[in-house]
Tab-separated table of C-alpha atoms and ligand atoms in Angstrom:
chain	number	residue	atom	x	y	z
W	131	HIS	CA	113.827	-26.281	-95.159
W	132	LYS	CA	113.189	-29.918	-94.413
W	133	LYS	CA	115.277	-29.555	-91.328
W	134	LEU	CA	115.974	-26.304	-89.533
W	135	ALA	CA	119.401	-25.815	-87.999
W	136	SER	CA	119.558	-25.072	-84.290
W	137	PHE	CA	120.794	-21.774	-82.964
W	138	PRO	CA	124.463	-22.024	-81.933
W	139	LYS	CA	124.929	-22.927	-78.242
W	140	ASP	CA	126.558	-19.607	-77.439
W	141	PHE	CA	124.035	-17.537	-79.410
W	142	LEU	CA	123.722	-14.106	-77.827
W	143	TRP	CA	120.053	-13.525	-77.063
W	144	GLY	CA	119.949	-9.883	-76.211
W	145	SER	CA	118.264	-6.540	-76.222
W	146	ALA	CA	119.414	-2.994	-76.846
W	147	SER	CA	119.188	0.662	-75.859
W	148	ALA	CA	120.990	3.955	-76.414
W	149	ALA	CA	122.255	6.436	-73.834
W	150	TYR	CA	120.157	9.434	-74.843
W	151	GLN	CA	117.001	7.366	-75.002
W	152	VAL	CA	117.257	5.746	-71.573
W	153	GLU	CA	119.678	7.438	-69.226
W	154	GLY	CA	118.257	10.847	-68.391
W	155	ALA	CA	120.425	12.628	-65.769
W	156	TRP	CA	121.420	14.945	-68.571
W	157	GLN	CA	123.337	17.353	-66.373
W	158	GLU	CA	124.541	15.046	-63.667
W	159	ASP	CA	128.052	14.151	-62.568
W	160	GLY	CA	129.736	16.536	-64.957
W	161	LYS	CA	128.067	15.424	-68.172
W	162	GLY	CA	128.452	17.852	-71.075
W	163	VAL	CA	125.755	18.920	-73.512
W	164	SER	CA	125.216	16.886	-76.670
W	165	VAL	CA	123.736	17.950	-79.993
W	166	TRP	CA	120.537	16.121	-79.042
W	167	ASP	CA	120.247	17.999	-75.744
W	168	GLU	CA	120.138	21.180	-77.816
W	169	PHE	CA	118.146	19.955	-80.802
W	170	VAL	CA	115.129	18.788	-78.784
W	171	ARG	CA	114.805	22.320	-77.408
W	172	ILE	CA	114.104	23.765	-80.840
W	173	PRO	CA	110.316	24.114	-81.124
W	174	GLY	CA	108.638	21.700	-83.504
W	175	LYS	CA	111.456	19.192	-83.746
W	176	THR	CA	110.052	16.364	-81.627
W	177	PHE	CA	106.573	15.034	-80.819
W	178	LYS	CA	105.066	17.277	-78.146
W	179	ALA	CA	108.520	18.805	-77.686
W	180	THR	CA	109.635	15.745	-75.738
W	181	ASN	CA	113.233	15.693	-74.584
W	182	GLY	CA	115.475	13.082	-72.970
W	183	ASP	CA	116.400	15.107	-69.877
W	184	MET	CA	114.986	12.397	-67.678
W	185	ALA	CA	114.250	9.694	-70.285
W	186	VAL	CA	113.452	6.508	-68.336
W	187	ASP	CA	116.015	7.311	-65.653
W	188	HIS	CA	118.218	4.319	-66.417
W	189	TYR	CA	121.137	6.316	-65.005
W	190	HIS	CA	119.688	5.837	-61.531
W	191	ARG	CA	117.763	2.625	-62.117
W	192	TYR	CA	120.230	0.494	-64.030
W	193	LYS	CA	120.441	-2.033	-61.197
W	194	GLU	CA	116.707	-2.550	-61.257
W	195	ASP	CA	116.811	-2.894	-65.059
W	196	ILE	CA	119.676	-5.375	-64.953
W	197	ALA	CA	117.865	-7.443	-62.308
W	198	LEU	CA	114.971	-7.740	-64.762
W	199	MET	CA	117.388	-8.803	-67.516
W	200	LYS	CA	118.894	-11.423	-65.258
W	201	GLU	CA	115.498	-12.833	-64.368
W	202	GLN	CA	114.574	-12.951	-68.039
W	203	GLY	CA	117.806	-14.780	-68.886
W	204	LEU	CA	119.271	-12.204	-71.265
W	205	LYS	CA	122.725	-13.185	-72.552
W	206	THR	CA	123.769	-9.763	-73.768
W	207	TYR	CA	122.740	-6.156	-73.268
W	208	ARG	CA	123.659	-3.588	-75.874
W	209	PHE	CA	123.934	-0.018	-74.609
W	210	SER	CA	125.772	3.083	-75.760
W	211	VAL	CA	128.160	5.347	-73.932
W	212	ALA	CA	127.386	9.052	-73.886
W	213	TRP	CA	130.547	10.691	-75.198
W	214	THR	CA	129.657	13.795	-73.155
W	215	ARG	CA	129.867	11.845	-69.897
W	216	ILE	CA	133.459	10.820	-70.661
W	217	PHE	CA	134.574	14.086	-72.276
W	218	PRO	CA	132.028	16.838	-71.536
W	219	ASN	CA	133.540	18.960	-74.315
W	220	GLY	CA	134.411	16.107	-76.617
W	221	ARG	CA	138.084	15.985	-75.664
W	222	GLY	CA	140.473	17.051	-72.930
W	223	GLU	CA	140.456	15.596	-69.482
W	224	VAL	CA	138.425	12.502	-68.683
W	225	ASN	CA	135.414	13.125	-66.468
W	226	GLN	CA	136.032	10.360	-63.935
W	227	LYS	CA	132.468	10.363	-62.631
W	228	GLY	CA	131.164	9.669	-66.106
W	229	LEU	CA	133.577	6.816	-66.639
W	230	GLU	CA	132.650	5.442	-63.231
W	231	PHE	CA	128.999	5.165	-64.214
W	232	TYR	CA	129.867	2.856	-67.101
W	233	HIS	CA	132.272	0.872	-64.922
W	234	ASP	CA	129.408	0.299	-62.511
W	235	LEU	CA	126.970	-0.603	-65.271
W	236	ILE	CA	129.390	-3.025	-66.915
W	237	ASP	CA	130.394	-4.633	-63.601
W	238	GLU	CA	126.741	-5.100	-62.724
W	239	LEU	CA	126.104	-6.808	-66.072
W	240	ILE	CA	129.092	-9.107	-65.689
W	241	LYS	CA	128.093	-9.955	-62.120
W	242	ASN	CA	124.755	-11.096	-63.547
W	243	ASP	CA	126.323	-13.146	-66.375
W	244	ILE	CA	125.203	-10.705	-69.060
W	245	GLU	CA	127.705	-9.939	-71.810
W	246	PRO	CA	128.014	-6.166	-72.222
W	247	MET	CA	127.829	-4.960	-75.840
W	248	LEU	CA	129.054	-1.396	-76.032
W	249	THR	CA	128.154	1.104	-78.748
W	250	LEU	CA	130.711	3.901	-78.947
W	251	TYR	CA	128.492	6.320	-80.819
W	252	HIS	CA	124.723	6.388	-80.852
W	253	TRP	CA	124.268	9.944	-82.176
W	254	ASP	CA	124.797	12.116	-79.071
W	255	LEU	CA	127.773	14.107	-80.333
W	256	PRO	CA	129.272	16.621	-77.894
W	257	GLN	CA	127.796	20.015	-78.759
W	258	ALA	CA	131.225	21.567	-78.120
W	259	LEU	CA	132.631	19.755	-81.165
W	260	GLN	CA	129.667	20.805	-83.280
W	261	ASP	CA	130.260	24.432	-82.280
W	262	GLU	CA	134.015	24.317	-82.596
W	263	TYR	CA	134.444	22.762	-86.020
W	264	GLY	CA	131.064	21.583	-87.275
W	265	GLY	CA	131.270	18.081	-85.787
W	266	TRP	CA	131.252	15.435	-88.492
W	267	GLU	CA	131.890	18.048	-91.175
W	268	SER	CA	135.520	18.368	-90.147
W	269	ARG	CA	138.258	15.773	-90.339
W	270	LYS	CA	139.289	16.949	-86.875
W	271	ILE	CA	136.617	14.655	-85.532
W	272	ILE	CA	138.637	11.612	-86.557
W	273	ASP	CA	141.247	12.283	-83.867
W	274	ASP	CA	138.710	13.225	-81.236
W	275	PHE	CA	136.567	10.178	-81.872
W	276	THR	CA	139.622	7.912	-81.857
W	277	ASN	CA	140.829	9.428	-78.609
W	278	TYR	CA	137.407	8.897	-77.028
W	279	ALA	CA	137.223	5.323	-78.315
W	280	THR	CA	140.743	4.529	-77.128
W	281	THR	CA	139.867	5.790	-73.664
W	282	LEU	CA	137.006	3.286	-73.534
W	283	PHE	CA	139.114	0.472	-75.017
W	284	GLU	CA	141.681	0.984	-72.250
W	285	ALA	CA	139.065	1.317	-69.528
W	286	PHE	CA	137.029	-1.759	-70.438
W	287	ARG	CA	139.662	-4.021	-71.946
W	288	GLY	CA	138.857	-7.626	-71.069
W	289	LYS	CA	135.452	-6.690	-69.661
W	290	VAL	CA	133.644	-5.761	-72.854
W	291	HIS	CA	134.062	-8.211	-75.733
W	292	TYR	CA	131.554	-6.811	-78.216
W	293	TRP	CA	131.965	-3.291	-79.514
W	294	VAL	CA	129.840	-1.387	-81.985
W	295	SER	CA	131.708	1.523	-83.546
W	296	LEU	CA	129.022	3.726	-85.140
W	297	ASN	CA	125.291	3.178	-84.835
W	298	GLU	CA	123.497	3.657	-88.141
W	299	GLN	CA	125.903	5.987	-89.878
W	300	ASN	CA	123.475	5.928	-92.810
W	301	VAL	CA	120.677	7.229	-90.603
W	302	PHE	CA	122.503	9.911	-88.656
W	303	THR	CA	124.105	11.339	-91.795
W	304	SER	CA	120.918	11.191	-93.892
W	305	LEU	CA	118.550	12.484	-91.233
W	306	GLY	CA	121.072	15.033	-90.013
W	307	TYR	CA	122.224	16.441	-93.360
W	308	MET	CA	119.683	15.462	-96.013
W	309	LEU	CA	116.259	15.398	-94.347
W	310	ALA	CA	116.943	17.904	-91.563
W	311	ALA	CA	115.071	15.655	-89.130
W	312	HIS	CA	118.018	15.128	-86.773
W	313	PRO	CA	120.756	17.504	-85.632
W	314	PRO	CA	122.227	19.598	-87.084
W	315	GLY	CA	119.060	19.935	-89.195
W	316	VAL	CA	120.718	20.431	-92.574
W	317	GLN	CA	119.245	19.677	-96.001
W	318	ASP	CA	122.146	19.419	-98.397
W	319	PRO	CA	123.147	16.200	-100.174
W	320	LYS	CA	126.664	17.397	-100.895
W	321	ARG	CA	127.324	18.082	-97.234
W	322	MET	CA	125.670	14.825	-96.298
W	323	TYR	CA	127.996	12.753	-98.477
W	324	ALA	CA	131.015	14.710	-97.263
W	325	VAL	CA	130.073	14.092	-93.628
W	326	ASN	CA	129.433	10.470	-94.400
W	327	HIS	CA	132.903	10.042	-95.931
W	328	ILE	CA	134.498	11.507	-92.812
W	329	ALA	CA	132.436	9.158	-90.649
W	330	PHE	CA	133.788	6.241	-92.706
W	331	LEU	CA	137.330	7.427	-92.038
W	332	ALA	CA	136.649	7.754	-88.316
W	333	ASN	CA	135.062	4.314	-88.251
W	334	ALA	CA	138.024	2.748	-90.051
W	335	THR	CA	140.548	4.481	-87.795
W	336	VAL	CA	138.837	3.237	-84.655
W	337	ILE	CA	138.556	-0.322	-85.957
W	338	ASN	CA	142.250	-0.324	-86.838
W	339	LYS	CA	143.078	1.073	-83.398
W	340	PHE	CA	141.102	-1.722	-81.727
W	341	HIS	CA	143.069	-4.309	-83.663
W	342	GLU	CA	146.427	-2.593	-83.132
W	343	MET	CA	145.747	-2.634	-79.403
W	344	ASN	CA	145.058	-6.369	-79.599
W	345	MET	CA	141.800	-5.867	-77.825
W	346	PRO	CA	140.231	-9.155	-76.785
W	347	GLY	CA	136.851	-9.287	-78.523
W	348	LYS	CA	135.205	-8.088	-81.682
W	349	ILE	CA	134.283	-4.759	-83.219
W	350	GLY	CA	132.022	-3.726	-86.088
W	351	PRO	CA	129.659	-0.963	-87.211
W	352	SER	CA	125.869	-1.257	-86.974
W	353	PHE	CA	124.168	-0.560	-90.251
W	354	ALA	CA	120.455	0.154	-90.630
W	355	TYR	CA	119.779	-2.291	-93.426
W	356	THR	CA	116.577	-1.951	-95.415
W	357	PRO	CA	116.818	-4.528	-98.232
W	358	ASN	CA	115.314	-3.323	-101.502
W	359	TYR	CA	112.783	-5.131	-103.660
W	360	SER	CA	111.360	-4.384	-107.069
W	361	ILE	CA	107.580	-3.967	-107.298
W	362	ASP	CA	107.479	-6.430	-110.215
W	363	SER	CA	109.523	-7.965	-113.001
W	364	ASN	CA	109.417	-4.956	-115.306
W	365	PRO	CA	113.159	-4.572	-116.027
W	366	LYS	CA	112.909	-0.831	-115.444
W	367	ASN	CA	111.644	-1.489	-111.940
W	368	VAL	CA	114.220	-4.191	-111.301
W	369	LEU	CA	116.931	-1.705	-112.231
W	370	ALA	CA	115.318	0.851	-109.930
W	371	ALA	CA	115.569	-1.637	-107.057
W	372	GLU	CA	119.233	-2.277	-107.920
W	373	ASP	CA	119.885	1.449	-107.884
W	374	ALA	CA	118.182	1.760	-104.514
W	375	GLU	CA	120.209	-1.137	-103.092
W	376	ASP	CA	123.417	0.414	-104.428
W	377	LEU	CA	122.739	3.910	-103.173
W	378	MET	CA	120.967	3.099	-99.903
W	379	ALA	CA	122.692	-0.098	-98.753
W	380	ASN	CA	125.847	-1.112	-100.618
W	381	TYR	CA	127.036	2.470	-100.425
W	382	TRP	CA	127.697	1.777	-96.737
W	383	MET	CA	128.241	-1.944	-96.476
W	384	ASP	CA	130.768	-2.117	-99.351
W	385	VAL	CA	132.871	0.567	-97.720
W	386	TYR	CA	132.762	-1.146	-94.323
W	387	MET	CA	133.667	-4.498	-95.799
W	388	TRP	CA	135.842	-3.673	-98.820
W	389	GLY	CA	136.758	-0.032	-98.391
W	390	LYS	CA	135.249	0.752	-101.791
W	391	TYR	CA	132.235	2.756	-102.905
W	392	PRO	CA	129.914	0.979	-105.340
W	393	ILE	CA	130.802	2.161	-108.846
W	394	ALA	CA	127.388	3.142	-110.216
W	395	ALA	CA	126.457	5.009	-107.055
W	396	ARG	CA	129.774	6.861	-106.983
W	397	ASN	CA	129.349	7.855	-110.636
W	398	TYR	CA	125.837	9.079	-109.995
W	399	LEU	CA	127.071	11.265	-107.132
W	400	LEU	CA	129.938	12.612	-109.243
W	401	GLU	CA	127.453	13.537	-111.940
W	402	GLN	CA	125.289	15.380	-109.410
W	403	GLY	CA	128.279	17.155	-107.926
W	404	TRP	CA	127.565	15.481	-104.575
W	405	ALA	CA	130.439	12.991	-104.407
W	406	PRO	CA	132.735	13.304	-101.396
W	407	GLU	CA	136.302	14.284	-101.943
W	408	ILE	CA	138.632	11.354	-101.534
W	409	GLU	CA	141.991	12.618	-100.314
W	410	GLU	CA	145.330	10.891	-100.540
W	411	GLY	CA	145.510	8.032	-98.075
W	412	ASP	CA	141.729	7.724	-97.618
W	413	GLN	CA	141.396	4.757	-99.922
W	414	GLU	CA	144.206	2.846	-98.180
W	415	LEU	CA	142.734	3.588	-94.774
W	416	LEU	CA	139.251	2.414	-95.753
W	417	GLU	CA	140.586	-0.785	-97.289
W	418	SER	CA	142.810	-1.568	-94.311
W	419	ALA	CA	140.055	-1.595	-91.681
W	420	LYS	CA	138.426	-4.999	-91.283
W	421	PRO	CA	135.384	-5.244	-89.019
W	422	ASP	CA	135.054	-8.533	-87.122
W	423	PHE	CA	131.316	-8.589	-87.699
W	424	LEU	CA	128.684	-6.534	-89.416
W	425	GLY	CA	126.026	-5.207	-87.079
W	426	ILE	CA	122.592	-5.007	-88.650
W	427	ASN	CA	119.617	-3.049	-87.409
W	428	TYR	CA	116.666	-4.510	-89.248
W	429	TYR	CA	113.157	-3.103	-89.209
W	430	GLN	CA	111.765	-3.352	-92.717
W	431	THR	CA	112.301	-3.698	-96.446
W	432	ALA	CA	111.654	-1.144	-99.201
W	433	THR	CA	109.812	-1.797	-102.441
W	434	ASN	CA	110.753	0.256	-105.479
W	435	MET	CA	109.717	1.215	-108.957
W	436	PHE	CA	111.150	3.409	-111.668
W	437	ASN	CA	110.883	7.123	-110.931
W	438	PRO	CA	110.965	9.430	-113.957
W	439	LEU	CA	113.210	12.492	-114.057
W	440	ASP	CA	110.312	14.733	-113.122
W	441	GLY	CA	109.190	12.292	-110.415
W	442	VAL	CA	109.136	12.539	-106.613
W	443	GLY	CA	112.108	13.574	-104.526
W	444	MET	CA	112.863	13.209	-100.828
W	445	GLY	CA	109.723	12.813	-98.768
W	446	LYS	CA	108.976	13.650	-95.168
W	447	MET	CA	109.024	11.321	-92.188
W	448	ASN	CA	105.911	10.113	-90.445
W	449	THR	CA	106.138	10.960	-86.768
W	450	THR	CA	102.458	11.393	-86.062
W	451	GLY	CA	101.643	7.745	-85.616
W	452	LYS	CA	98.803	7.930	-88.091
W	453	LYS	CA	98.719	5.282	-90.749
W	454	GLY	CA	98.825	6.442	-94.321
W	455	THR	CA	100.604	9.696	-93.569
W	456	SER	CA	103.976	8.740	-95.016
W	457	GLU	CA	104.917	10.760	-98.065
W	458	GLU	CA	106.159	9.306	-101.295
W	459	SER	CA	109.893	9.602	-101.691
W	460	GLY	CA	112.589	8.725	-104.180
W	461	ILE	CA	115.340	9.913	-106.461
W	462	PRO	CA	114.198	11.386	-109.772
W	463	GLY	CA	115.539	9.389	-112.705
W	464	MET	CA	116.179	6.357	-110.520
W	465	TYR	CA	113.664	4.936	-108.091
W	466	LYS	CA	110.772	5.740	-105.834
W	467	LYS	CA	109.488	3.835	-102.868
W	468	VAL	CA	106.055	2.276	-103.167
W	469	ASP	CA	103.870	0.277	-100.795
W	470	ASN	CA	104.491	-3.441	-100.834
W	471	PRO	CA	101.049	-5.001	-101.347
W	472	PHE	CA	102.116	-8.272	-99.699
W	473	VAL	CA	102.963	-7.039	-96.202
W	474	ASN	CA	101.275	-5.320	-93.287
W	475	ARG	CA	102.309	-1.996	-91.827
W	476	THR	CA	102.707	-0.646	-88.295
W	477	ASN	CA	100.917	2.482	-87.127
W	478	TRP	CA	103.952	4.432	-88.293
W	479	ASP	CA	103.720	2.867	-91.748
W	480	TRP	CA	106.786	0.680	-91.236
W	481	GLU	CA	106.408	-2.471	-93.318
W	482	ILE	CA	106.406	-5.719	-91.381
W	483	ASP	CA	108.489	-8.223	-93.271
W	484	PRO	CA	110.259	-11.015	-91.358
W	485	GLU	CA	111.210	-12.800	-94.574
W	486	GLY	CA	113.107	-9.655	-95.544
W	487	LEU	CA	115.487	-10.320	-92.666
W	488	ARG	CA	116.294	-13.741	-94.073
W	489	ILE	CA	116.780	-12.186	-97.509
W	490	GLY	CA	119.035	-9.504	-96.055
W	491	LEU	CA	121.122	-12.008	-94.114
W	492	ARG	CA	121.553	-14.094	-97.245
W	493	ARG	CA	122.605	-11.100	-99.324
W	494	ILE	CA	125.199	-10.121	-96.727
W	495	THR	CA	126.463	-13.676	-96.456
W	496	SER	CA	126.831	-14.085	-100.218
W	497	ARG	CA	128.412	-10.699	-100.761
W	498	TYR	CA	130.745	-10.426	-97.780
W	499	ARG	CA	131.015	-13.787	-95.960
W	500	ILE	CA	131.032	-11.970	-92.651
W	501	PRO	CA	129.393	-12.931	-89.342
W	502	VAL	CA	126.391	-10.765	-88.554
W	503	MET	CA	125.279	-9.398	-85.228
W	504	ILE	CA	121.678	-8.328	-85.287
W	505	THR	CA	122.008	-5.272	-83.108
W	506	GLU	CA	118.382	-4.103	-83.404
W	507	ASN	CA	114.992	-5.427	-84.453
W	508	GLY	CA	111.635	-4.645	-82.954
W	509	LEU	CA	108.163	-3.252	-83.161
W	510	GLY	CA	107.175	0.249	-82.119
W	511	GLU	CA	103.547	0.344	-81.021
W	512	TYR	CA	101.098	1.978	-78.656
W	513	ASP	CA	101.029	-0.291	-75.598
W	514	LYS	CA	98.242	-0.272	-73.034
W	515	LEU	CA	98.756	-0.799	-69.352
W	516	THR	CA	95.783	-2.685	-67.899
W	517	GLU	CA	94.321	-2.110	-64.467
W	518	ASN	CA	96.368	-5.046	-63.206
W	519	ASN	CA	99.552	-3.516	-64.567
W	520	GLU	CA	99.795	-5.979	-67.397
W	521	ILE	CA	100.596	-5.329	-71.034
W	522	HIS	CA	99.173	-7.760	-73.553
W	523	ASP	CA	101.469	-7.081	-76.477
W	524	GLU	CA	100.658	-10.164	-78.536
W	525	TYR	CA	101.373	-8.112	-81.700
W	526	ARG	CA	104.971	-7.694	-80.526
W	527	ILE	CA	105.300	-11.398	-79.735
W	528	GLU	CA	104.082	-12.191	-83.217
W	529	TYR	CA	106.460	-9.707	-84.793
W	530	LEU	CA	109.491	-10.888	-82.851
W	531	SER	CA	108.805	-14.607	-83.121
W	532	ASN	CA	108.461	-14.350	-86.902
W	533	HIS	CA	111.786	-12.554	-87.055
W	534	VAL	CA	113.477	-15.113	-84.804
W	535	HIS	CA	112.165	-17.802	-87.121
W	536	ALA	CA	113.542	-15.939	-90.150
W	537	ILE	CA	116.973	-15.802	-88.484
W	538	ARG	CA	116.838	-19.521	-87.852
W	539	GLU	CA	116.055	-20.078	-91.516
W	540	ALA	CA	118.925	-17.813	-92.544
W	541	ILE	CA	121.257	-19.793	-90.278
W	542	SER	CA	119.966	-22.961	-91.942
W	543	ASP	CA	120.780	-21.332	-95.297
W	544	GLY	CA	124.361	-20.812	-94.139
W	545	ALA	CA	124.487	-17.358	-92.587
W	546	THR	CA	126.632	-16.900	-89.489
W	547	VAL	CA	124.633	-14.965	-86.933
W	548	LEU	CA	126.318	-14.238	-83.615
W	549	GLY	CA	123.391	-12.806	-81.739
W	550	TYR	CA	120.068	-11.053	-81.781
W	551	CYS	CA	119.325	-7.855	-79.902
W	552	THR	CA	115.756	-6.725	-79.857
W	553	TRP	CA	114.986	-3.049	-79.796
W	554	SER	CA	114.448	-2.241	-77.022
W	555	TYR	CA	114.869	-3.604	-73.497
W	556	THR	CA	112.778	-1.177	-71.496
W	557	ASP	CA	110.498	1.296	-73.181
W	558	LEU	CA	112.463	4.408	-73.990
W	559	LEU	CA	112.322	7.748	-75.694
W	560	SER	CA	111.799	7.473	-79.432
W	561	TRP	CA	113.980	10.286	-80.811
W	562	LEU	CA	111.169	12.046	-82.652
W	563	ASN	CA	108.048	10.269	-81.392
W	564	GLY	CA	108.106	10.784	-77.648
W	565	TYR	CA	106.845	7.856	-75.548
W	566	GLN	CA	103.788	6.982	-77.612
W	567	LYS	CA	105.835	4.600	-79.751
W	568	ARG	CA	107.047	1.831	-77.471
W	569	TYR	CA	109.421	-1.029	-78.178
W	570	GLY	CA	110.362	-2.638	-74.861
W	571	PHE	CA	109.862	-5.950	-73.087
W	572	VAL	CA	109.529	-3.833	-69.990
W	573	TYR	CA	106.917	-1.108	-69.865
W	574	VAL	CA	107.986	2.140	-68.255
W	575	ASP	CA	105.444	4.537	-66.835
W	576	GLN	CA	106.711	7.686	-68.505
W	577	ASP	CA	105.047	10.211	-70.787
W	578	GLU	CA	105.711	13.296	-72.868
W	579	ASN	CA	105.360	15.575	-69.838
W	580	GLN	CA	107.927	13.516	-67.979
W	581	ASP	CA	105.620	13.061	-65.044
W	582	GLY	CA	105.251	9.281	-65.068
W	583	SER	CA	106.144	7.258	-61.977
W	584	LEU	CA	108.958	5.534	-63.934
W	585	ALA	CA	107.771	2.203	-62.534
W	586	ARG	CA	108.698	-0.854	-64.593
W	587	TYR	CA	106.159	-3.535	-65.594
W	588	LYS	CA	106.857	-6.741	-67.511
W	589	LYS	CA	104.929	-7.086	-70.753
W	590	ASP	CA	103.681	-10.429	-72.059
W	591	SER	CA	106.556	-10.340	-74.554
W	592	TYR	CA	108.977	-10.378	-71.614
W	593	TYR	CA	107.825	-13.874	-70.658
W	594	TRP	CA	107.734	-14.994	-74.269
W	595	TYR	CA	111.413	-14.040	-74.780
W	596	GLN	CA	112.359	-15.629	-71.481
W	597	LYS	CA	111.095	-18.941	-72.853
W	598	VAL	CA	112.798	-18.481	-76.228
W	599	ILE	CA	116.107	-17.966	-74.419
W	600	GLN	CA	115.552	-20.977	-72.156
W	601	GLU	CA	114.927	-23.159	-75.199
W	602	ASN	CA	117.725	-21.513	-77.192
W	603	GLY	CA	115.167	-20.822	-79.904
W	604	GLU	CA	114.482	-24.513	-80.448
W	605	ASN	CA	110.725	-24.016	-80.887
W	606	SER	CA	111.035	-20.884	-82.982
U	50	BG6	C1	117.008	2.908	-84.909
U	50	BG6	C2	117.846	3.575	-83.850
U	50	BG6	O1	117.092	3.709	-86.034
U	50	BG6	O2	115.655	2.749	-84.729
U	50	BG6	C3	117.165	3.635	-82.503
U	50	BG6	O3	119.116	3.016	-83.754
U	50	BG6	C4	115.703	4.003	-82.700
U	50	BG6	O4	117.864	4.513	-81.673
U	50	BG6	C5	115.048	2.871	-83.461
U	50	BG6	O5	115.012	4.294	-81.537
U	50	BG6	C6	113.557	3.050	-83.646
U	50	BG6	O6	113.276	4.259	-84.248
U	50	BG6	P1	112.020	5.105	-83.829
U	50	BG6	O7	112.053	6.294	-84.698
U	50	BG6	O8	110.827	4.256	-84.071
U	50	BG6	O9	112.199	5.409	-82.381
């Protein structure tokens, strides 16, 4: 661009977290048990068997954390509510103490001029619902999720203006039911697509409810968007990339935005016998729900090439933190993921591609014409605390500043971007990777044995972001 557009005046510079990863206090004040509380206790599931029982103790230290946000100048803080604090068994009577915690948190944010952004569901499903009817595998969850959401809408009406319905439905369904890496640890594509369809219905119902209640504010889902590239201009590979985009991205975004599954992907699933059953009324429901924004969690892109029928299938995830340990993965007859030779990779083999964010924002803008909220973006790395309690995370500053620049370019291209939440605010528990993989602006002294002091230290990136916010991104 000859001339870059400025960020809008009311741009929401923010940062994000999720209840299970920060709160701790897993049995306090009447909280019920979630599927994650149970899953982490199964040997071999997480790095060094780390659990979130204590996490980074945000439950008791939220005031300290919010004071740091205030000093940094944060405009919004995205957090999730633990369903099990509100309804310990998923439904029934409200646990007032649980609700009170979020009232206190939200009031504290507002008092400090920080816009609360509330995620209704960031994966910590009440275990009671999993036991009773298989959680997301039953349509009964639609009513229970709507009841839970409505309780929060009523409680925080007028206080919370930004609501995220489901966090990364594509991730929790795929990792939960296809890769067996998340609860309930299932490996069955048919069940995965069935669960995913029910999650769409729950999402649509809650969005409609929000609008029926005339809630002041906006609501939308957060999608983990990994834009797909082709390795080269071989038409076979270009088609492979289209297939990947259809099956891994449009399969979710089209349903959120249009209520329709992409045709080629749906036909492929029908052929495999994996397609979800669409009952009477489903189609109408999906088409009636209109999100106010699309939340995007952006970490990387994926590069693809044609994968023959006898080619690689689903791979395994890299949780060791050793480069080069990611397995090949793909769908036989369609595509397989390959390394992009033009980008660098993190220690967990995640590709670093700021330009991909601009590309993704442009695709979304062209296809849907919907405002985007970037609800997550960040770099997970080993951070080192120096003797003077400093953290020189220049690699994170580089990563984030390149992504901020890419957003500015996308805005110049014509995308509407409402805000940018980095992942994460403080360091927190990485679901599968313990505390070795850190994302925060604020370092937390915590480790896999949960015997850290929990003290908070500002990283260099903290000061960098403070300046970006002060300048409203003008030098980005
Ligand atoms: C997103 C999730 O998938 O990525 C976060 O919404 C998660 O909850 C983040 O922590 C980073 O993933 P990881 O595996 O590096 O911790």
